Short mmCIF file of C-alpha atoms in Angstrom, two decimals:
data_model
loop_
_atom_site.label_atom_id
_atom_site.label_comp_id
_atom_site.label_asym_id
_atom_site.label_seq_id
_atom_site.Cartn_x
_atom_site.Cartn_y
_atom_site.Cartn_z
CA GLN A 874 -18.45 -12.87 16.25
CA VAL A 875 -15.95 -14.82 14.15
CA GLN A 876 -12.19 -14.47 14.32
CA LEU A 877 -9.93 -15.62 11.50
CA VAL A 878 -6.13 -16.02 11.72
CA GLU A 879 -4.04 -16.94 8.67
CA SER A 880 -0.62 -18.62 8.84
CA GLY A 881 1.90 -20.19 6.44
CA GLY A 882 3.05 -17.37 4.28
CA GLY A 883 6.62 -16.68 3.46
CA LEU A 884 9.32 -16.51 0.78
CA VAL A 885 9.45 -19.25 -1.94
CA GLN A 886 11.14 -19.71 -5.24
CA PRO A 887 9.23 -19.92 -8.54
CA GLY A 888 7.93 -23.41 -8.99
CA GLY A 889 7.83 -24.02 -5.25
CA SER A 890 4.92 -24.72 -2.94
CA LEU A 891 3.35 -23.29 0.19
CA ARG A 892 0.38 -24.31 2.34
CA LEU A 893 -1.73 -21.58 3.90
CA SER A 894 -3.97 -22.22 6.87
CA CYS A 895 -6.86 -20.24 8.31
CA ALA A 896 -8.08 -20.94 11.83
CA ALA A 897 -11.62 -19.84 12.76
CA SER A 898 -12.84 -19.22 16.25
CA GLY A 899 -16.00 -17.79 17.86
CA SER A 900 -19.46 -18.54 16.47
CA ILE A 901 -18.07 -20.97 13.88
CA GLY A 902 -21.37 -22.81 13.65
CA ASN A 903 -22.87 -19.71 11.96
CA ILE A 904 -20.35 -19.80 9.05
CA ASP A 905 -21.65 -20.42 5.55
CA ASP A 906 -18.95 -20.35 2.82
CA MET A 907 -15.21 -19.59 3.36
CA GLY A 908 -12.52 -18.61 0.95
CA TRP A 909 -9.27 -16.90 0.22
CA TYR A 910 -8.61 -13.55 -1.46
CA ARG A 911 -5.27 -11.88 -2.34
CA GLN A 912 -4.01 -8.40 -2.88
CA ALA A 913 -0.74 -7.76 -4.81
CA PRO A 914 1.26 -4.56 -4.36
CA GLY A 915 -0.59 -1.68 -6.12
CA GLU A 916 -3.43 -3.99 -7.21
CA GLN A 917 -7.03 -4.50 -6.06
CA ARG A 918 -8.01 -7.42 -3.91
CA GLU A 919 -9.16 -10.47 -5.93
CA LEU A 920 -10.87 -13.77 -5.32
CA VAL A 921 -8.61 -16.81 -5.26
CA ALA A 922 -10.86 -19.79 -4.14
CA THR A 923 -14.01 -20.59 -2.16
CA ILE A 924 -15.48 -23.63 -0.48
CA THR A 925 -18.94 -24.26 0.76
CA ARG A 926 -20.19 -25.98 4.02
CA ARG A 927 -20.63 -29.18 1.91
CA GLY A 928 -17.20 -28.95 0.42
CA THR A 929 -17.96 -27.63 -3.11
CA THR A 930 -15.01 -25.61 -4.39
CA ARG A 931 -14.41 -22.79 -6.96
CA SER A 932 -11.21 -21.11 -8.00
CA ALA A 933 -9.97 -18.36 -10.07
CA ASP A 934 -8.87 -19.26 -13.62
CA SER A 935 -5.43 -17.95 -12.75
CA VAL A 936 -4.83 -20.60 -10.14
CA LYS A 937 -6.74 -23.63 -11.44
CA GLY A 938 -4.67 -26.73 -11.48
CA ARG A 939 -2.16 -25.19 -9.11
CA PHE A 940 -4.09 -24.10 -5.95
CA THR A 941 -6.38 -26.39 -3.97
CA ILE A 942 -8.70 -25.17 -1.16
CA SER A 943 -9.86 -27.57 1.59
CA ARG A 944 -11.95 -27.36 4.81
CA ASP A 945 -11.73 -29.28 8.02
CA ALA A 946 -14.95 -28.76 10.01
CA ALA A 947 -13.62 -30.67 13.04
CA LYS A 948 -10.63 -28.47 13.35
CA ASN A 949 -12.37 -25.21 12.17
CA THR A 950 -9.70 -24.54 9.57
CA VAL A 951 -9.50 -23.78 5.86
CA ASP A 952 -6.31 -24.39 3.97
CA LEU A 953 -4.97 -23.30 0.63
CA GLN A 954 -2.35 -25.63 -0.97
CA MET A 955 -0.29 -23.59 -3.55
CA ASN A 956 1.93 -25.45 -6.00
CA SER A 957 3.88 -24.33 -9.09
CA LEU A 958 4.13 -20.84 -7.60
CA LYS A 959 4.74 -17.94 -9.92
CA PRO A 960 6.12 -14.43 -9.24
CA GLU A 961 2.66 -13.02 -10.08
CA ASP A 962 1.29 -14.99 -7.17
CA THR A 963 3.09 -12.56 -4.83
CA ALA A 964 0.46 -10.98 -2.66
CA VAL A 965 -1.01 -10.70 0.87
CA TYR A 966 -3.45 -13.57 1.19
CA TYR A 967 -6.60 -13.06 3.22
CA CYS A 968 -9.03 -15.58 4.73
CA THR A 969 -12.72 -14.72 4.66
CA ALA A 970 -15.93 -16.26 6.12
CA ARG A 971 -19.57 -15.52 5.28
CA ILE A 972 -22.20 -15.97 7.87
CA ARG A 973 -25.40 -17.81 6.76
CA PRO A 974 -27.81 -15.22 5.35
CA TRP A 975 -30.65 -15.99 7.80
CA LEU A 976 -28.20 -15.54 10.63
CA GLY A 977 -27.12 -12.12 9.51
CA GLY A 978 -24.98 -12.56 6.40
CA GLU A 979 -21.93 -10.69 7.66
CA ASN A 980 -18.48 -11.13 6.18
CA TYR A 981 -15.38 -11.58 8.30
CA TRP A 982 -11.72 -11.17 7.36
CA GLY A 983 -8.36 -12.17 8.76
CA LYS A 984 -5.41 -9.80 8.89
CA GLY A 985 -3.59 -11.57 6.01
CA THR A 986 -0.34 -13.45 5.49
CA LEU A 987 2.38 -12.35 2.94
CA VAL A 988 3.41 -14.68 0.13
CA THR A 989 6.52 -13.71 -1.80
CA VAL A 990 7.54 -15.66 -4.91
CA SER A 991 11.01 -14.66 -6.04
CA SER A 992 14.40 -16.00 -6.98
#
């Protein structure tokens, strides 16, 4: 079992910055990749960024150059640094973790944290 808890969301003006954090607990040694998804009001959930056990990162085209995902294995956390925020970034942001395939391959999700970008 893996538990994920997001924090750091809030209200920010366009052009501002926020740093989201995801704390993992439980069988964290079984985790393969981790990432962030988001869901805007009335929209489907979409991938924001992912990071592997070795630190290789990928991000959606819409956030490249603005968002950076990072992972601290010692603290069991994954962060998302968000800069130059736009109103269209407004969404609930969810942390996700994938278990290594030979250990089951399950996906775990946090409950989400709300980011609102508005003047």
